[in-house]
XYZ file of C-alpha atoms in Angstrom:
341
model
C 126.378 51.534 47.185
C 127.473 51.390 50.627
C 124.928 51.341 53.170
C 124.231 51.279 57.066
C 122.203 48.806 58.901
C 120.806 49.343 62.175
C 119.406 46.409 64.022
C 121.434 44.139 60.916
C 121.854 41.885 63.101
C 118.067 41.471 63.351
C 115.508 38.822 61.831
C 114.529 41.614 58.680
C 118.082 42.882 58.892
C 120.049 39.661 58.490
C 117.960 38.987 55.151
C 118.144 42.684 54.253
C 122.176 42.060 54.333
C 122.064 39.133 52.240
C 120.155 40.638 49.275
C 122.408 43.815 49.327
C 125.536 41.867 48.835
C 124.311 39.370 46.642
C 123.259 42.811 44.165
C 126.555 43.709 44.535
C 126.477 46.386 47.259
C 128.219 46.656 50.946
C 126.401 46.480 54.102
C 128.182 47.888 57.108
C 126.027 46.342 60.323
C 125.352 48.779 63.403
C 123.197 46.687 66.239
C 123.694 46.798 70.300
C 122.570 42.761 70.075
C 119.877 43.315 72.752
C 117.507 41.304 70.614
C 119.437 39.508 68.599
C 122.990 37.476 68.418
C 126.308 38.226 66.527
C 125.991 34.515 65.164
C 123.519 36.098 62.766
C 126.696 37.702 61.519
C 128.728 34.894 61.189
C 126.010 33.622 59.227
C 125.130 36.083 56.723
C 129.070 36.082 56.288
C 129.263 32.399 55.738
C 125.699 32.577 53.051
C 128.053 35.865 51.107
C 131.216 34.493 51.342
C 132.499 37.588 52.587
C 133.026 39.252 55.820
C 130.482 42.197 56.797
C 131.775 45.060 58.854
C 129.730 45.408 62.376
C 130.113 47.185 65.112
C 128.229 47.018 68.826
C 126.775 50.157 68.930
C 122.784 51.390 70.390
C 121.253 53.793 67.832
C 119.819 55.663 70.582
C 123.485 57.170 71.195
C 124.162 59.808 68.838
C 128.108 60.325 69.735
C 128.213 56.132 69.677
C 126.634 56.414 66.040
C 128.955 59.453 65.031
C 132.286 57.628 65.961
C 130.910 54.717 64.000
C 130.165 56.413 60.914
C 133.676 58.099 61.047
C 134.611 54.545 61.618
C 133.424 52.754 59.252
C 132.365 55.194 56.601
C 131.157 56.903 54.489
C 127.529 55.511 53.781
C 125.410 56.203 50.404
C 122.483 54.885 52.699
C 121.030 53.980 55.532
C 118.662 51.255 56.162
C 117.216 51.593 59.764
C 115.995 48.713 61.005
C 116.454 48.788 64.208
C 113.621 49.093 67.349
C 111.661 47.577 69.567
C 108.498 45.298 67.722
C 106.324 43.253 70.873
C 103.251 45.222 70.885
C 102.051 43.809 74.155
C 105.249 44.890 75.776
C 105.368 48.349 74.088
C 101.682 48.447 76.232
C 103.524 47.734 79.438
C 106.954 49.778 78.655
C 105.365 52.662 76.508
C 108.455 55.337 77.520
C 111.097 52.427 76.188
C 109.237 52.602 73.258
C 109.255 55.890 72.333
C 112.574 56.269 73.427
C 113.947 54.172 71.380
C 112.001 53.733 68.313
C 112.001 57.296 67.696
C 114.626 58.534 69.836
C 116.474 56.521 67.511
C 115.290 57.617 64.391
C 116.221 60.988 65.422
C 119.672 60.062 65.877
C 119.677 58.627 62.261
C 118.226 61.354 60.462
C 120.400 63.515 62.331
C 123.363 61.030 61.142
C 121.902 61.388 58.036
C 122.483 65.219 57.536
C 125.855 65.564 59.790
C 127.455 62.779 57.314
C 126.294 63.634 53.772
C 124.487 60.332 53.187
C 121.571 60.513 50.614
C 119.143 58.068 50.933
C 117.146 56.930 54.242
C 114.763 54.004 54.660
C 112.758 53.372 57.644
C 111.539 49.758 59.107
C 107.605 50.924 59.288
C 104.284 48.799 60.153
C 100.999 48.004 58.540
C 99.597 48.553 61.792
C 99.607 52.477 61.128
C 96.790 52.109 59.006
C 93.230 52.942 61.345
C 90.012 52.181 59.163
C 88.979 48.825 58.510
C 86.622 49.815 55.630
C 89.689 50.979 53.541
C 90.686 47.753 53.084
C 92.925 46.278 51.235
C 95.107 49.162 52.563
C 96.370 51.354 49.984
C 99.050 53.870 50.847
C 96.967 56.664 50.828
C 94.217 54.889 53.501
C 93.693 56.743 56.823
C 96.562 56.612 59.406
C 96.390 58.346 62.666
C 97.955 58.516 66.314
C 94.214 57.116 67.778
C 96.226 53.535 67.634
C 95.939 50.803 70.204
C 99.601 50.697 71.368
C 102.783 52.396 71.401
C 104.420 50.377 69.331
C 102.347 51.478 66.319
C 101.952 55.028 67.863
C 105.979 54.949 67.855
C 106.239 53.951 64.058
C 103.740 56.507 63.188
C 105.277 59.407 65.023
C 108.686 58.680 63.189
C 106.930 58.667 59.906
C 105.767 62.427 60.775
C 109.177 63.259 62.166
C 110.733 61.799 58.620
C 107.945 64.233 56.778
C 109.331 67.433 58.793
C 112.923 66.246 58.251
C 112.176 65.904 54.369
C 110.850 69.766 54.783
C 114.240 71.112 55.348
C 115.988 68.668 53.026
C 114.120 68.122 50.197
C 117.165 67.038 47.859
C 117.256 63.735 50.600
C 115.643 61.151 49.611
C 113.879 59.245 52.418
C 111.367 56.346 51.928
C 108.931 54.881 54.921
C 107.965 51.331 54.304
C 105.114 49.555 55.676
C 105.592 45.349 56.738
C 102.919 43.521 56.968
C 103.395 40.019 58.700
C 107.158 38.799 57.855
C 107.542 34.927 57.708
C 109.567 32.490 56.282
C 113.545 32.245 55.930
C 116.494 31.811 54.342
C 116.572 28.652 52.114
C 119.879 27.995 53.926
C 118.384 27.535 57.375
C 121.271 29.343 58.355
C 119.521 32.673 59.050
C 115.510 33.231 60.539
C 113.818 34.922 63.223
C 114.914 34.307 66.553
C 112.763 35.712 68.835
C 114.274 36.080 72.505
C 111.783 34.180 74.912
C 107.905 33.863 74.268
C 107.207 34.328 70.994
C 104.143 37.296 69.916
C 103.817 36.715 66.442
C 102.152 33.559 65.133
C 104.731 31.597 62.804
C 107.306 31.204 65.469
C 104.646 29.933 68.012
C 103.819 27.038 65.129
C 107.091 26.317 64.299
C 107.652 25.565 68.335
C 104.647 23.498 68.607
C 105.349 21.651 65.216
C 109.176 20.893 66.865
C 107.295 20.066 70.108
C 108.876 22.421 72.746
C 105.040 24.487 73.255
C 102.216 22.254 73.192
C 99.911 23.925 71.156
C 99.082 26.843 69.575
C 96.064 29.079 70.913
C 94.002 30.335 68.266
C 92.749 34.461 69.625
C 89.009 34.104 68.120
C 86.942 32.394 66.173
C 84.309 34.323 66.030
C 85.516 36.458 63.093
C 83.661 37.564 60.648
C 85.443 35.620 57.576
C 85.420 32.129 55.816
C 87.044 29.898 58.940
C 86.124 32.300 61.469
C 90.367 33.606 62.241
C 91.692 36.574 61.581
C 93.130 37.706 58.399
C 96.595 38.791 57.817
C 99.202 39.449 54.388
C 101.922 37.075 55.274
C 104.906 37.617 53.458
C 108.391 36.229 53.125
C 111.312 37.576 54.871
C 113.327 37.150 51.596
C 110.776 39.133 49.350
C 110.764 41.870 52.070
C 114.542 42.109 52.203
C 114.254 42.597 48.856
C 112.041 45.604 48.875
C 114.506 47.646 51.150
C 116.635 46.826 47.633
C 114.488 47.721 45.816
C 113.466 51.091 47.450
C 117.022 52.040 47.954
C 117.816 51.815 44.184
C 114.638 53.318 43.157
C 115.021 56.036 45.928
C 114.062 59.987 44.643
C 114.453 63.101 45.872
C 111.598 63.736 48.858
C 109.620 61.364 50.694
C 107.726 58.289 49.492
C 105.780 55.210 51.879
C 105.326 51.582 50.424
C 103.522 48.992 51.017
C 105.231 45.668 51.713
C 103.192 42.252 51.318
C 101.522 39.916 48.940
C 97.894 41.320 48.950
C 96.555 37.890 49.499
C 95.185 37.591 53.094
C 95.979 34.305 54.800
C 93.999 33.181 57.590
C 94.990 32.035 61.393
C 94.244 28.115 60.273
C 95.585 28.399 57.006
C 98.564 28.876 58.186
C 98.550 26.620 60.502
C 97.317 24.092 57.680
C 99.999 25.551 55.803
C 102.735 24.726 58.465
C 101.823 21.045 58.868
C 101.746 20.182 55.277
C 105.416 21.436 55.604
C 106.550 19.830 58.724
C 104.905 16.746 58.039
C 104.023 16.894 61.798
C 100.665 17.404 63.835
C 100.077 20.845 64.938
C 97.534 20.618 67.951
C 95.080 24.052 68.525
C 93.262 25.331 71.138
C 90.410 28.067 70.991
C 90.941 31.152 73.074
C 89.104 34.480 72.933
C 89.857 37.454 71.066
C 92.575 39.462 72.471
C 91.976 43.746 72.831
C 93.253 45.392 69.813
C 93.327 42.645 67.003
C 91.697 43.058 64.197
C 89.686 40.930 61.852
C 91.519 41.587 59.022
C 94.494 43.734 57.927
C 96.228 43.090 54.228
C 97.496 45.774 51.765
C 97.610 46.532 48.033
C 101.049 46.222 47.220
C 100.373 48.134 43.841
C 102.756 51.166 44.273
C 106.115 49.267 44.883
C 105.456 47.147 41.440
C 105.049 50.417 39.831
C 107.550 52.472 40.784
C 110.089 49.896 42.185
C 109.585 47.132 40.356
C 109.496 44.776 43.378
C 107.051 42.199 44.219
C 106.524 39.322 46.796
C 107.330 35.858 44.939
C 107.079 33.472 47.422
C 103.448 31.977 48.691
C 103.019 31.093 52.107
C 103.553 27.033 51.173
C 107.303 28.002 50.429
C 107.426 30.343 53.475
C 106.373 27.530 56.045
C 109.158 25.023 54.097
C 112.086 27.453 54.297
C 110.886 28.092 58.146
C 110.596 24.415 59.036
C 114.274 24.084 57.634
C 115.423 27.109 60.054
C 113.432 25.365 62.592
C 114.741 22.087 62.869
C 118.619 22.914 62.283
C 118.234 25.743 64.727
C 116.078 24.719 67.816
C 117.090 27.121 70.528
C 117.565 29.707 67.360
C 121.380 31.295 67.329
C 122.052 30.122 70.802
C 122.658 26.293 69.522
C 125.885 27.628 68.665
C 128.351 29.710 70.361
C 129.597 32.915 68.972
């Protein structure tokens, strides 16, 4: 199968491209590099042994993606991974937001039905789910467009737009899947998540403290409602995730399907942290801070669904997922830009 990543480039994408040549498929990469570095490329070439086609192109550009495709194609897929993630920046740049998360979806689907390609998967978010009593979130639990920012209002409007789309097309086959909290990396240390200045999510804000370039790590709440008093969260590994989007693509049918990506198992704020300095052997210093607007207490899946009809699970535990990030930690310090491309 031949299939196109957007945003392959990307901390989900570069892993994504990994597992899809290793199972014997080609990956063609499409990714403008605004948030992330053609090293990763270089690297995902070096971890395959072979050389993956990419080209510097923003998804948001329809005639840019159209003289790719002619380029480099055809495509039996497309994997589309690229868009903008930081929550609290999606707050204070909401029309970047939409414009690109699902102006560029658009432009994919679009893609999609100019160029004949079957099978679409989209990069989606746990964060679309809305009740907290319907936890663990099952696929069918309540979503809505009442959500706290426009980052998870973008995600959400794309999976409606991919539900119209599917009207019209029903012999496509299009699948939404739903992260939870990626962590972890490739046991190479050669490819991880490199976010570009101050990290948002958690892991990456650890790892920096644990290497000593942040001095500690501030812990939003304590207050909660659950056995340490943090917030609860399904971390899972960047490598079982990649290998969902394998899953899902090989497993794709006819009409439109959403999945659940993580482990089920909620992990708390100081478990992970816990977690981290067993595997860095090094001190990891806290500091209490209040809640911040918008978190929740808890937020975790049932990952039933993609056992039974994909076959996939998550493998790794979060012990193994602090390891293989510690590795990408300390060969990579400043991330893709220790080396030149």
């Amino acid at each position: 199968m031949r299939v196109l990543l957007t945003g392959g480039a990307g901390y989900i994408g570069a892993h994504t491209a990994v597992e899809l040549i290793a199972a014997g498929h080609e990956a063609v990469i499409f990714d403008d590099f605004s948030c992330s570095s053609p090293v990763a490329v270089e690297r995902i070439n070096e971890i395959t042994g072979t050389t993956v086609p990419f080209r510097t192109i923003d998804v948001t550009d329809a005639d840019a993606v159209r003289a790719g495709i002619v380029e480099t194609g055809p495509f039996d897929a497309i994997i589309h991974l690229a868009a903008r993630k930081a929550i609290g920046e999606s707050v204070a740049k909401p029309l970047e937001y939409y414009a690109n998360n699902v102006g560029s979806t658009i432009v994919m689907l679009g893609a999609m039905a100019e160029h004949g390609i079957d099978t679409f998967l989209f990069s989606g978010t746990g964060t679309v789910y809305t009740h907290p009593e319907d936890l663990p979130f099952v696929e069918s639990s309540r979503t809505g467009v009442d959500l706290p920012n426009p980052y998870s209002k973008s995600k959400k409007m794309c999976e409606e737009v991919m539900v119209d789309f599917s009207r019209t097309a029903p012999e496509k086959k299009l699948i939404g899947l739903r992260y939870f909290n990626p962590i972890g990396a490739h046991e190479s240390g050669l490819i991880g998540e490199d976010p570009q200045g101050i990290p948002n999510n958690l892991m990456p804000i650890v790892a920096r403290v644990a290497a000593g370039i942040l001095p500690q790590v501030s812990v939003f709440g304590r207050d909660y409602d659950t056995d340490d008093g943090t917030a609860l969260r399904d971390y899972i590994h960047v490598v079982d995730l990649a290998k969902g989007h394998l899953a899902a693509i090989e497993h794709a049918e006819p009409g439109i399907a959403v999945f659940n990506l993580g482990t089920g198992r909620p992990t708390s704020v100081l478990e992970l942290i816990d977690a981290f300095e067993v595997a860095s052997g090094r001190p990891i210093p806290t500091v209490d801070a209040p809640r911040r607007p918008g978190d929740a207490q808890a937020t975790y899946c049932l990952p039933d669904k993609a056992q039974e009809q994909l076959g996939w699970r998550a493998e790794f535990d979060t012990a193994r997922a602090c390891a293989d990030y510690w590795r990408w930690q300390e060969r990579n310090p400043a991330g893709y830009r220790t080396h030149s491309a």
